[in-house]
Amino acid sequence: MITDIRLQQFRSYGDASFEFGSGVNIIVGPNASGKTNLLEAVLVVARGTSYRAKDAELVQFDAPWARLDAHTDSNGVRTIKITAEPAASKSYELDGKPFKRLSFPHTLPVVLFEPNHLLLLNGSPEKRRDYLDDLLQQMHTGYGTTVRSYRRTLAQRNALLKRGYRAAGPQLFPWNIRLSELGATIARARFELAETINEKLGSLYKDLAHATTKVELAYIPQFAINTYETALLKKLEATIELDAERGFTGAGPHREDFMVSFDSRLAGETASRGEARTCILALKTIELHLLEQFREQKPLLLLDDVFSELDGARRRALTEQLQAYQTFITTTDADVVVQHFGKVANVIPIQPQS
């Protein structure tokens, strides 16, 4: 839980402080007033990174640095310093002890629900891959390192491919082996997470939607999970010439996707707007429960301008999930949210920053 935060030269804030309640915190104000910037600051304090910007963009325009200070109930004072010049950099302090990065044990689990997530079912496969990877990074220590290593290895292989088949061919074998090993680890983790989500998704969707629709989620690997390394390596070796012609690697978890179906039909093609939003709401609820289970602490729940996007039934369903978590909701209409929480919410009014 985060009890308070101070923002200095962060985004639209010159110097501002806010106190938070242990339950629902409603951040209300007109558009462009800085609501999402405050929510973003909470996320940066918890996980060390933003969900929508590079580090340099977090620093107020024309300012050389930004700073966030927050108190938590788990590890005291958290300070994050961001410099924009001469090159963007970031440093952390936890109770006065310096760190170059927030390692897994030092992060706070977070579930973020923002407008782009409502497009998860019919958006790009990249967004769905990122969805699984983001959750896995919060559940398992070392997974983030694996993903970053895979991306670096993939970039190296692609750089070689762009030199052409004759030049690249003899040098690719060690990169193919490494890519196969890392790719198999990622594909298996995603596959297992998808199976875990699927075990809960169908019944939860029925409870939220009061419908009998059969909802299923499945990860679609390019190769059999049990023999993924061997199969991927063979594919990479067999398609070197084709990959060199195209200038990129055509096989691996960076090309895979997961599928959500409604009564055995692709949700992205057949689900109504309301059905899709109920499904996303179910996925976010599952995230909360999985993170609480794996991290053995309640995650923070951040809702960026999505509460008003839900109809009355879905708001009530979400409200039931919020009661047990410290929640931050941004909105332009406090009445829409307050009516669901009555006197238990902590309302934080935001005025446009001058």
mmCIF file of C-alpha atoms in Angstrom:
data_model
loop_
_atom_site.group_PDB
_atom_site.id
_atom_site.type_symbol
_atom_site.label_atom_id
_atom_site.label_comp_id
_atom_site.label_asym_id
_atom_site.label_seq_id
_atom_site.Cartn_x
_atom_site.Cartn_y
_atom_site.Cartn_z
ATOM 1 C CA MET A 1 0.000 0.000 0.000
ATOM 2 C CA ILE A 2 1.174 3.524 -0.830
ATOM 3 C CA THR A 3 0.178 6.054 1.822
ATOM 4 C CA ASP A 4 1.404 9.265 0.158
ATOM 5 C CA ILE A 5 3.454 10.575 -2.738
ATOM 6 C CA ARG A 6 5.325 13.733 -3.690
ATOM 7 C CA LEU A 7 5.963 14.636 -7.341
ATOM 8 C CA GLN A 8 8.674 17.103 -8.294
ATOM 9 C CA GLN A 9 9.073 18.189 -11.915
ATOM 10 C CA PHE A 10 7.268 15.009 -12.947
ATOM 11 C CA ARG A 11 5.172 15.392 -16.089
ATOM 12 C CA SER A 12 2.780 18.321 -15.493
ATOM 13 C CA TYR A 13 3.589 18.641 -11.771
ATOM 14 C CA GLY A 14 6.140 21.175 -10.527
ATOM 15 C CA ASP A 15 5.863 20.187 -6.871
ATOM 16 C CA ALA A 16 2.751 18.479 -5.499
ATOM 17 C CA SER A 17 1.908 16.019 -2.719
ATOM 18 C CA PHE A 18 -1.024 13.660 -2.266
ATOM 19 C CA GLU A 19 -2.241 11.353 0.500
ATOM 20 C CA PHE A 20 -3.970 8.069 -0.280
ATOM 21 C CA GLY A 21 -6.450 5.917 1.567
ATOM 22 C CA SER A 22 -6.056 2.170 1.977
ATOM 23 C CA GLY A 23 -9.176 1.504 -0.100
ATOM 24 C CA VAL A 24 -10.566 3.291 -3.132
ATOM 25 C CA ASN A 25 -8.933 6.568 -4.181
ATOM 26 C CA ILE A 26 -10.815 8.564 -6.811
ATOM 27 C CA ILE A 27 -8.643 11.015 -8.757
ATOM 28 C CA VAL A 28 -11.083 13.463 -10.331
ATOM 29 C CA GLY A 29 -10.565 16.456 -12.574
ATOM 30 C CA PRO A 30 -11.154 17.810 -16.092
ATOM 31 C CA ASN A 31 -9.303 16.467 -19.103
ATOM 32 C CA ALA A 32 -5.607 17.458 -19.300
ATOM 33 C CA SER A 33 -5.523 18.267 -15.583
ATOM 34 C CA GLY A 34 -2.882 15.652 -14.726
ATOM 35 C CA LYS A 35 -5.007 12.750 -13.471
ATOM 36 C CA THR A 36 -3.253 10.130 -15.567
ATOM 37 C CA ASN A 37 0.132 11.685 -14.725
ATOM 38 C CA LEU A 38 -0.562 11.060 -11.029
ATOM 39 C CA LEU A 39 -1.645 7.484 -11.760
ATOM 40 C CA GLU A 40 1.515 7.019 -13.811
ATOM 41 C CA ALA A 41 3.604 8.277 -10.880
ATOM 42 C CA VAL A 42 2.047 5.609 -8.659
ATOM 43 C CA LEU A 43 2.978 2.959 -11.225
ATOM 44 C CA VAL A 44 6.554 4.228 -11.521
ATOM 45 C CA VAL A 45 6.921 4.153 -7.730
ATOM 46 C CA ALA A 46 5.607 0.588 -7.651
ATOM 47 C CA ARG A 47 7.374 -0.956 -10.635
ATOM 48 C CA GLY A 48 10.033 1.531 -11.687
ATOM 49 C CA THR A 49 8.695 2.053 -15.220
ATOM 50 C CA SER A 50 5.854 3.822 -16.993
ATOM 51 C CA TYR A 51 3.291 2.078 -19.149
ATOM 52 C CA ARG A 52 3.147 4.834 -21.752
ATOM 53 C CA ALA A 53 6.418 6.788 -21.937
ATOM 54 C CA LYS A 54 10.200 6.612 -21.969
ATOM 55 C CA ASP A 55 12.099 7.869 -18.923
ATOM 56 C CA ALA A 56 13.072 11.221 -20.467
ATOM 57 C CA GLU A 57 9.411 11.983 -21.197
ATOM 58 C CA LEU A 58 8.561 11.710 -17.495
ATOM 59 C CA VAL A 59 10.616 14.806 -16.702
ATOM 60 C CA GLN A 60 8.718 18.097 -16.852
ATOM 61 C CA PHE A 61 9.353 20.040 -20.037
ATOM 62 C CA ASP A 62 12.605 22.021 -19.896
ATOM 63 C CA ALA A 63 13.448 20.618 -16.442
ATOM 64 C CA PRO A 64 16.724 18.710 -15.939
ATOM 65 C CA TRP A 65 15.332 16.109 -13.527
ATOM 66 C CA ALA A 66 12.228 14.678 -11.865
ATOM 67 C CA ARG A 67 11.780 13.039 -8.474
ATOM 68 C CA LEU A 68 9.132 10.870 -6.816
ATOM 69 C CA ASP A 69 9.014 10.209 -3.065
ATOM 70 C CA ALA A 70 6.467 7.840 -1.566
ATOM 71 C CA HIS A 71 5.798 6.049 1.709
ATOM 72 C CA THR A 72 4.596 2.456 1.672
ATOM 73 C CA ASP A 73 3.508 0.063 4.367
ATOM 74 C CA SER A 74 5.913 -2.660 3.137
ATOM 75 C CA ASN A 75 9.339 -1.100 2.703
ATOM 76 C CA GLY A 76 9.157 2.475 3.951
ATOM 77 C CA VAL A 77 10.305 5.389 1.827
ATOM 78 C CA ARG A 78 10.731 4.889 -1.926
ATOM 79 C CA THR A 79 12.532 7.566 -3.942
ATOM 80 C CA ILE A 80 12.951 7.575 -7.709
ATOM 81 C CA LYS A 81 15.148 10.151 -9.429
ATOM 82 C CA ILE A 82 15.015 10.665 -13.194
ATOM 83 C CA THR A 83 17.469 12.824 -15.101
ATOM 84 C CA ALA A 84 16.830 13.991 -18.646
ATOM 85 C CA GLU A 85 20.227 15.426 -19.533
ATOM 86 C CA PRO A 86 22.744 14.733 -20.917
ATOM 87 C CA ALA A 87 21.142 11.293 -21.276
ATOM 88 C CA ALA A 88 18.066 9.889 -19.588
ATOM 89 C CA SER A 89 18.846 7.868 -16.473
ATOM 90 C CA LYS A 90 17.047 6.678 -13.378
ATOM 91 C CA SER A 91 18.064 5.754 -9.848
ATOM 92 C CA TYR A 92 16.206 4.408 -6.827
ATOM 93 C CA GLU A 93 16.408 4.591 -3.066
ATOM 94 C CA LEU A 94 14.549 2.296 -0.684
ATOM 95 C CA ASP A 95 14.756 3.528 2.897
ATOM 96 C CA GLY A 96 17.881 5.454 1.963
ATOM 97 C CA LYS A 97 19.653 2.510 0.299
ATOM 98 C CA PRO A 98 20.618 3.198 -3.342
ATOM 99 C CA PHE A 99 19.716 0.862 -6.204
ATOM 100 C CA LYS A 100 20.374 1.135 -9.938
ATOM 101 C CA ARG A 101 17.141 -0.674 -10.717
ATOM 102 C CA LEU A 102 14.136 -2.136 -8.949
ATOM 103 C CA SER A 103 14.706 -5.879 -8.899
ATOM 104 C CA PHE A 104 11.784 -8.267 -8.601
ATOM 105 C CA PRO A 105 11.670 -8.376 -4.766
ATOM 106 C CA HIS A 106 11.645 -4.573 -4.572
ATOM 107 C CA THR A 107 8.699 -4.006 -6.883
ATOM 108 C CA LEU A 108 5.078 -3.767 -5.785
ATOM 109 C CA PRO A 109 2.547 -5.899 -7.704
ATOM 110 C CA VAL A 110 0.197 -3.795 -9.846
ATOM 111 C CA VAL A 111 -2.836 -4.440 -12.025
ATOM 112 C CA LEU A 112 -3.402 -1.662 -14.559
ATOM 113 C CA PHE A 113 -6.666 -1.257 -16.462
ATOM 114 C CA GLU A 114 -6.498 1.500 -19.078
ATOM 115 C CA PRO A 115 -8.544 2.291 -22.219
ATOM 116 C CA ASN A 116 -6.227 0.473 -24.650
ATOM 117 C CA HIS A 117 -6.872 -2.766 -22.770
ATOM 118 C CA LEU A 118 -10.472 -2.652 -23.987
ATOM 119 C CA LEU A 119 -9.037 -3.357 -27.456
ATOM 120 C CA LEU A 120 -7.067 -6.392 -26.308
ATOM 121 C CA LEU A 121 -9.284 -8.958 -28.022
ATOM 122 C CA ASN A 122 -9.317 -7.344 -31.467
ATOM 123 C CA GLY A 123 -6.037 -5.421 -31.362
ATOM 124 C CA SER A 124 -2.622 -6.515 -32.575
ATOM 125 C CA PRO A 125 -1.001 -9.817 -31.504
ATOM 126 C CA GLU A 126 1.881 -7.751 -30.069
ATOM 127 C CA LYS A 127 -0.478 -6.269 -27.469
ATOM 128 C CA ARG A 128 -1.621 -9.738 -26.419
ATOM 129 C CA ARG A 129 1.954 -11.001 -26.173
ATOM 130 C CA ASP A 130 2.848 -7.959 -24.057
ATOM 131 C CA TYR A 131 -0.175 -8.641 -21.855
ATOM 132 C CA LEU A 132 1.060 -12.137 -20.982
ATOM 133 C CA ASP A 133 4.691 -11.059 -20.633
ATOM 134 C CA ASP A 134 3.828 -8.156 -18.342
ATOM 135 C CA LEU A 135 1.866 -10.427 -16.011
ATOM 136 C CA LEU A 136 4.581 -13.107 -16.053
ATOM 137 C CA GLN A 137 7.245 -10.537 -15.168
ATOM 138 C CA GLN A 138 5.277 -9.676 -12.049
ATOM 139 C CA MET A 139 4.710 -13.324 -11.129
ATOM 140 C CA HIS A 140 8.125 -14.913 -11.689
ATOM 141 C CA THR A 141 11.551 -13.588 -10.828
ATOM 142 C CA GLY A 142 13.880 -13.812 -13.810
ATOM 143 C CA TYR A 143 11.190 -13.838 -16.499
ATOM 144 C CA GLY A 144 11.812 -10.205 -17.406
ATOM 145 C CA THR A 145 15.518 -10.964 -17.824
ATOM 146 C CA THR A 146 14.657 -13.856 -20.144
ATOM 147 C CA VAL A 147 12.451 -11.645 -22.311
ATOM 148 C CA ARG A 148 15.112 -8.939 -22.560
ATOM 149 C CA SER A 149 17.767 -11.538 -23.448
ATOM 150 C CA TYR A 150 15.512 -12.984 -26.130
ATOM 151 C CA ARG A 151 14.924 -9.556 -27.661
ATOM 152 C CA ARG A 152 18.655 -8.796 -27.719
ATOM 153 C CA THR A 153 19.420 -12.165 -29.310
ATOM 154 C CA LEU A 154 16.651 -11.649 -31.860
ATOM 155 C CA ALA A 155 18.005 -8.203 -32.719
ATOM 156 C CA GLN A 156 21.500 -9.668 -33.211
ATOM 157 C CA ARG A 157 20.196 -12.412 -35.479
ATOM 158 C CA ASN A 158 18.133 -9.944 -37.516
ATOM 159 C CA ALA A 159 21.150 -7.651 -37.894
ATOM 160 C CA LEU A 160 23.137 -10.566 -39.309
ATOM 161 C CA LEU A 161 20.292 -11.543 -41.639
ATOM 162 C CA LYS A 162 20.239 -8.054 -43.122
ATOM 163 C CA ARG A 163 23.821 -8.617 -44.298
ATOM 164 C CA GLY A 164 22.533 -11.306 -46.662
ATOM 165 C CA TYR A 165 22.562 -15.096 -46.763
ATOM 166 C CA ARG A 166 26.164 -15.543 -47.922
ATOM 167 C CA ALA A 167 27.578 -13.247 -45.254
ATOM 168 C CA ALA A 168 25.262 -14.223 -42.403
ATOM 169 C CA GLY A 169 24.809 -17.958 -42.885
ATOM 170 C CA PRO A 170 28.028 -19.266 -41.263
ATOM 171 C CA GLN A 171 27.614 -16.992 -38.220
ATOM 172 C CA LEU A 172 23.984 -17.751 -37.352
ATOM 173 C CA PHE A 173 24.194 -21.176 -35.688
ATOM 174 C CA PRO A 174 25.122 -20.005 -32.133
ATOM 175 C CA TRP A 175 22.429 -17.333 -32.322
ATOM 176 C CA ASN A 176 19.896 -19.946 -33.466
ATOM 177 C CA ILE A 177 20.722 -22.137 -30.470
ATOM 178 C CA ARG A 178 20.421 -19.272 -28.008
ATOM 179 C CA LEU A 179 17.187 -18.021 -29.565
ATOM 180 C CA SER A 180 15.706 -21.536 -29.395
ATOM 181 C CA GLU A 181 16.570 -21.945 -25.709
ATOM 182 C CA LEU A 182 15.197 -18.556 -24.670
ATOM 183 C CA GLY A 183 12.200 -18.860 -26.979
ATOM 184 C CA ALA A 184 11.186 -22.193 -25.478
ATOM 185 C CA THR A 185 11.308 -20.741 -21.952
ATOM 186 C CA ILE A 186 9.056 -17.861 -22.992
ATOM 187 C CA ALA A 187 6.605 -20.006 -24.957
ATOM 188 C CA ARG A 188 6.235 -22.512 -22.109
ATOM 189 C CA ALA A 189 5.655 -19.792 -19.521
ATOM 190 C CA ARG A 190 3.019 -18.137 -21.704
ATOM 191 C CA PHE A 191 1.362 -21.478 -22.466
ATOM 192 C CA GLU A 192 1.135 -22.427 -18.789
ATOM 193 C CA LEU A 193 -0.188 -18.991 -17.815
ATOM 194 C CA ALA A 194 -2.813 -19.178 -20.545
ATOM 195 C CA GLU A 195 -3.938 -22.560 -19.239
ATOM 196 C CA THR A 196 -4.195 -21.155 -15.707
ATOM 197 C CA ILE A 197 -6.236 -18.176 -16.924
ATOM 198 C CA ASN A 198 -8.465 -20.432 -18.995
ATOM 199 C CA GLU A 199 -9.293 -22.570 -15.950
ATOM 200 C CA LYS A 200 -10.824 -19.500 -14.287
ATOM 201 C CA LEU A 201 -12.070 -17.424 -17.215
ATOM 202 C CA GLY A 202 -15.166 -19.354 -18.256
ATOM 203 C CA SER A 203 -16.907 -19.490 -14.890
ATOM 204 C CA LEU A 204 -15.907 -15.933 -13.960
ATOM 205 C CA TYR A 205 -17.256 -14.580 -17.244
ATOM 206 C CA LYS A 206 -20.570 -16.338 -16.663
ATOM 207 C CA ASP A 207 -20.788 -14.823 -13.170
ATOM 208 C CA LEU A 208 -20.059 -11.311 -14.441
ATOM 209 C CA ALA A 209 -22.210 -11.451 -17.571
ATOM 210 C CA HIS A 210 -25.033 -13.608 -16.188
ATOM 211 C CA ALA A 211 -24.793 -15.517 -19.466
ATOM 212 C CA THR A 212 -24.216 -19.102 -20.571
ATOM 213 C CA THR A 213 -21.617 -18.202 -23.223
ATOM 214 C CA LYS A 214 -18.636 -20.543 -23.245
ATOM 215 C CA VAL A 215 -15.507 -18.375 -23.096
ATOM 216 C CA GLU A 216 -12.077 -19.920 -23.580
ATOM 217 C CA LEU A 217 -8.506 -18.620 -23.860
ATOM 218 C CA ALA A 218 -5.682 -20.573 -25.499
ATOM 219 C CA TYR A 219 -2.086 -19.741 -26.351
ATOM 220 C CA ILE A 220 -1.156 -20.815 -29.880
ATOM 221 C CA PRO A 221 2.516 -21.872 -30.042
ATOM 222 C CA GLN A 222 4.148 -22.524 -33.406
ATOM 223 C CA PHE A 223 5.600 -25.805 -32.138
ATOM 224 C CA ALA A 224 4.722 -28.514 -29.640
ATOM 225 C CA ILE A 225 5.512 -27.188 -26.172
ATOM 226 C CA ASN A 226 7.357 -30.318 -25.025
ATOM 227 C CA THR A 227 9.822 -30.218 -27.945
ATOM 228 C CA TYR A 228 9.818 -26.482 -28.590
ATOM 229 C CA GLU A 229 13.619 -25.914 -28.470
ATOM 230 C CA THR A 230 14.404 -28.659 -30.983
ATOM 231 C CA ALA A 231 11.578 -27.723 -33.327
ATOM 232 C CA LEU A 232 12.413 -24.014 -33.280
ATOM 233 C CA LEU A 233 16.109 -24.686 -33.887
ATOM 234 C CA LYS A 234 15.292 -26.894 -36.878
ATOM 235 C CA LYS A 235 12.975 -24.210 -38.248
ATOM 236 C CA LEU A 236 15.566 -21.454 -37.834
ATOM 237 C CA GLU A 237 18.196 -23.575 -39.590
ATOM 238 C CA ALA A 238 15.840 -24.546 -42.411
ATOM 239 C CA THR A 239 14.659 -20.999 -43.128
ATOM 240 C CA ILE A 240 17.952 -19.083 -42.962
ATOM 241 C CA GLU A 241 17.846 -18.226 -46.658
ATOM 242 C CA LEU A 242 14.220 -17.092 -46.504
ATOM 243 C CA ASP A 243 14.831 -15.074 -43.344
ATOM 244 C CA ALA A 244 17.841 -13.435 -44.999
ATOM 245 C CA GLU A 245 15.715 -12.444 -47.988
ATOM 246 C CA ARG A 246 13.121 -10.890 -45.686
ATOM 247 C CA GLY A 247 15.650 -9.447 -43.254
ATOM 248 C CA PHE A 248 13.918 -10.736 -40.125
ATOM 249 C CA THR A 249 13.317 -13.924 -38.134
ATOM 250 C CA GLY A 250 9.998 -15.543 -39.008
ATOM 251 C CA ALA A 251 9.706 -18.133 -36.214
ATOM 252 C CA GLY A 252 9.671 -17.893 -32.445
ATOM 253 C CA PRO A 253 7.509 -16.588 -29.605
ATOM 254 C CA HIS A 254 7.742 -13.028 -30.986
ATOM 255 C CA ARG A 255 5.404 -14.229 -33.754
ATOM 256 C CA GLU A 256 2.874 -16.061 -31.553
ATOM 257 C CA ASP A 257 -0.500 -15.082 -30.120
ATOM 258 C CA PHE A 258 -3.292 -16.176 -27.829
ATOM 259 C CA MET A 259 -6.914 -16.595 -28.835
ATOM 260 C CA VAL A 260 -10.121 -15.918 -26.916
ATOM 261 C CA SER A 261 -13.233 -17.644 -28.211
ATOM 262 C CA PHE A 262 -16.926 -17.159 -27.478
ATOM 263 C CA ASP A 263 -18.839 -20.396 -28.100
ATOM 264 C CA SER A 264 -15.902 -21.603 -30.249
ATOM 265 C CA ARG A 265 -15.857 -18.422 -32.388
ATOM 266 C CA LEU A 266 -13.065 -15.860 -32.269
ATOM 267 C CA ALA A 267 -14.017 -13.169 -29.769
ATOM 268 C CA GLY A 268 -12.286 -10.449 -31.787
ATOM 269 C CA GLU A 269 -14.626 -11.162 -34.690
ATOM 270 C CA THR A 270 -17.906 -12.002 -32.963
ATOM 271 C CA ALA A 271 -18.003 -10.522 -29.437
ATOM 272 C CA SER A 272 -20.155 -7.455 -28.889
ATOM 273 C CA ARG A 273 -18.704 -4.358 -27.229
ATOM 274 C CA GLY A 274 -20.291 -5.348 -23.926
ATOM 275 C CA GLU A 275 -19.112 -8.965 -24.151
ATOM 276 C CA ALA A 276 -15.546 -7.859 -24.910
ATOM 277 C CA ARG A 277 -15.506 -5.485 -21.933
ATOM 278 C CA THR A 278 -16.860 -8.157 -19.622
ATOM 279 C CA CYS A 279 -14.134 -10.506 -20.821
ATOM 280 C CA ILE A 280 -11.430 -7.891 -20.161
ATOM 281 C CA LEU A 281 -12.946 -7.249 -16.741
ATOM 282 C CA ALA A 282 -12.728 -10.984 -16.033
ATOM 283 C CA LEU A 283 -9.084 -11.060 -17.159
ATOM 284 C CA LYS A 284 -8.200 -8.145 -14.869
ATOM 285 C CA THR A 285 -9.933 -9.869 -11.963
ATOM 286 C CA ILE A 286 -7.893 -13.012 -12.628
ATOM 287 C CA GLU A 287 -4.732 -10.858 -12.702
ATOM 288 C CA LEU A 288 -5.547 -9.546 -9.231
ATOM 289 C CA HIS A 289 -6.010 -13.022 -7.808
ATOM 290 C CA LEU A 290 -2.925 -14.506 -9.515
ATOM 291 C CA LEU A 291 -0.643 -11.701 -8.375
ATOM 292 C CA GLU A 292 -1.954 -11.926 -4.826
ATOM 293 C CA GLN A 293 -1.345 -15.674 -4.879
ATOM 294 C CA PHE A 294 2.166 -15.569 -6.366
ATOM 295 C CA ARG A 295 3.448 -12.453 -4.595
ATOM 296 C CA GLU A 296 1.700 -13.158 -1.273
ATOM 297 C CA GLN A 297 0.595 -9.537 -1.031
ATOM 298 C CA LYS A 298 -2.343 -7.607 -2.395
ATOM 299 C CA PRO A 299 -1.574 -5.801 -5.654
ATOM 300 C CA LEU A 300 -2.416 -2.171 -6.296
ATOM 301 C CA LEU A 301 -5.253 -1.677 -8.772
ATOM 302 C CA LEU A 302 -4.994 1.265 -11.182
ATOM 303 C CA LEU A 303 -8.024 2.176 -13.311
ATOM 304 C CA ASP A 304 -7.273 4.898 -15.839
ATOM 305 C CA ASP A 305 -10.500 6.402 -17.155
ATOM 306 C CA VAL A 306 -12.282 3.087 -17.682
ATOM 307 C CA PHE A 307 -14.911 3.014 -14.913
ATOM 308 C CA SER A 308 -17.236 5.302 -16.872
ATOM 309 C CA GLU A 309 -16.762 3.064 -19.922
ATOM 310 C CA LEU A 310 -18.596 0.245 -18.137
ATOM 311 C CA ASP A 311 -22.366 0.000 -17.798
ATOM 312 C CA GLY A 312 -24.130 -0.290 -14.446
ATOM 313 C CA ALA A 313 -23.922 -4.087 -14.163
ATOM 314 C CA ARG A 314 -20.218 -4.159 -14.989
ATOM 315 C CA ARG A 315 -19.502 -1.295 -12.599
ATOM 316 C CA ARG A 316 -21.192 -3.213 -9.813
ATOM 317 C CA ALA A 317 -19.213 -6.350 -10.695
ATOM 318 C CA LEU A 318 -15.970 -4.383 -10.640
ATOM 319 C CA THR A 319 -16.927 -2.667 -7.390
ATOM 320 C CA GLU A 320 -17.212 -6.049 -5.673
ATOM 321 C CA GLN A 321 -13.600 -6.797 -6.669
ATOM 322 C CA LEU A 322 -12.239 -3.410 -5.571
ATOM 323 C CA GLN A 323 -13.189 -3.547 -1.934
ATOM 324 C CA ALA A 324 -10.228 -5.706 -0.895
ATOM 325 C CA TYR A 325 -7.515 -3.734 -2.750
ATOM 326 C CA GLN A 326 -5.961 -0.286 -2.658
ATOM 327 C CA THR A 327 -7.419 1.173 -5.822
ATOM 328 C CA PHE A 328 -6.752 4.333 -7.820
ATOM 329 C CA ILE A 329 -9.441 5.480 -10.250
ATOM 330 C CA THR A 330 -9.124 8.457 -12.591
ATOM 331 C CA THR A 331 -12.310 10.066 -13.847
ATOM 332 C CA THR A 332 -13.782 13.340 -15.073
ATOM 333 C CA ASP A 333 -17.067 12.568 -13.313
ATOM 334 C CA ALA A 334 -16.711 11.768 -9.619
ATOM 335 C CA ASP A 335 -20.454 11.202 -9.233
ATOM 336 C CA VAL A 336 -20.264 8.117 -11.478
ATOM 337 C CA VAL A 337 -17.732 6.510 -9.141
ATOM 338 C CA VAL A 338 -18.811 7.902 -5.779
ATOM 339 C CA GLN A 339 -22.310 6.467 -6.118
ATOM 340 C CA HIS A 340 -20.765 2.987 -6.062
ATOM 341 C CA PHE A 341 -18.530 3.585 -3.055
ATOM 342 C CA GLY A 342 -20.470 6.068 -0.952
ATOM 343 C CA LYS A 343 -18.413 7.359 1.957
ATOM 344 C CA VAL A 344 -15.636 4.769 1.750
ATOM 345 C CA ALA A 345 -13.778 6.464 -1.125
ATOM 346 C CA ASN A 346 -10.980 8.998 -0.763
ATOM 347 C CA VAL A 347 -11.644 11.689 -3.369
ATOM 348 C CA ILE A 348 -8.589 13.550 -4.723
ATOM 349 C CA PRO A 349 -9.546 16.632 -6.753
ATOM 350 C CA ILE A 350 -7.043 17.627 -9.448
ATOM 351 C CA GLN A 351 -6.904 21.130 -10.904
ATOM 352 C CA PRO A 352 -5.228 21.914 -14.239
ATOM 353 C CA GLN A 353 -1.527 22.536 -13.731
ATOM 354 C CA SER A 354 -0.403 26.060 -14.552
#
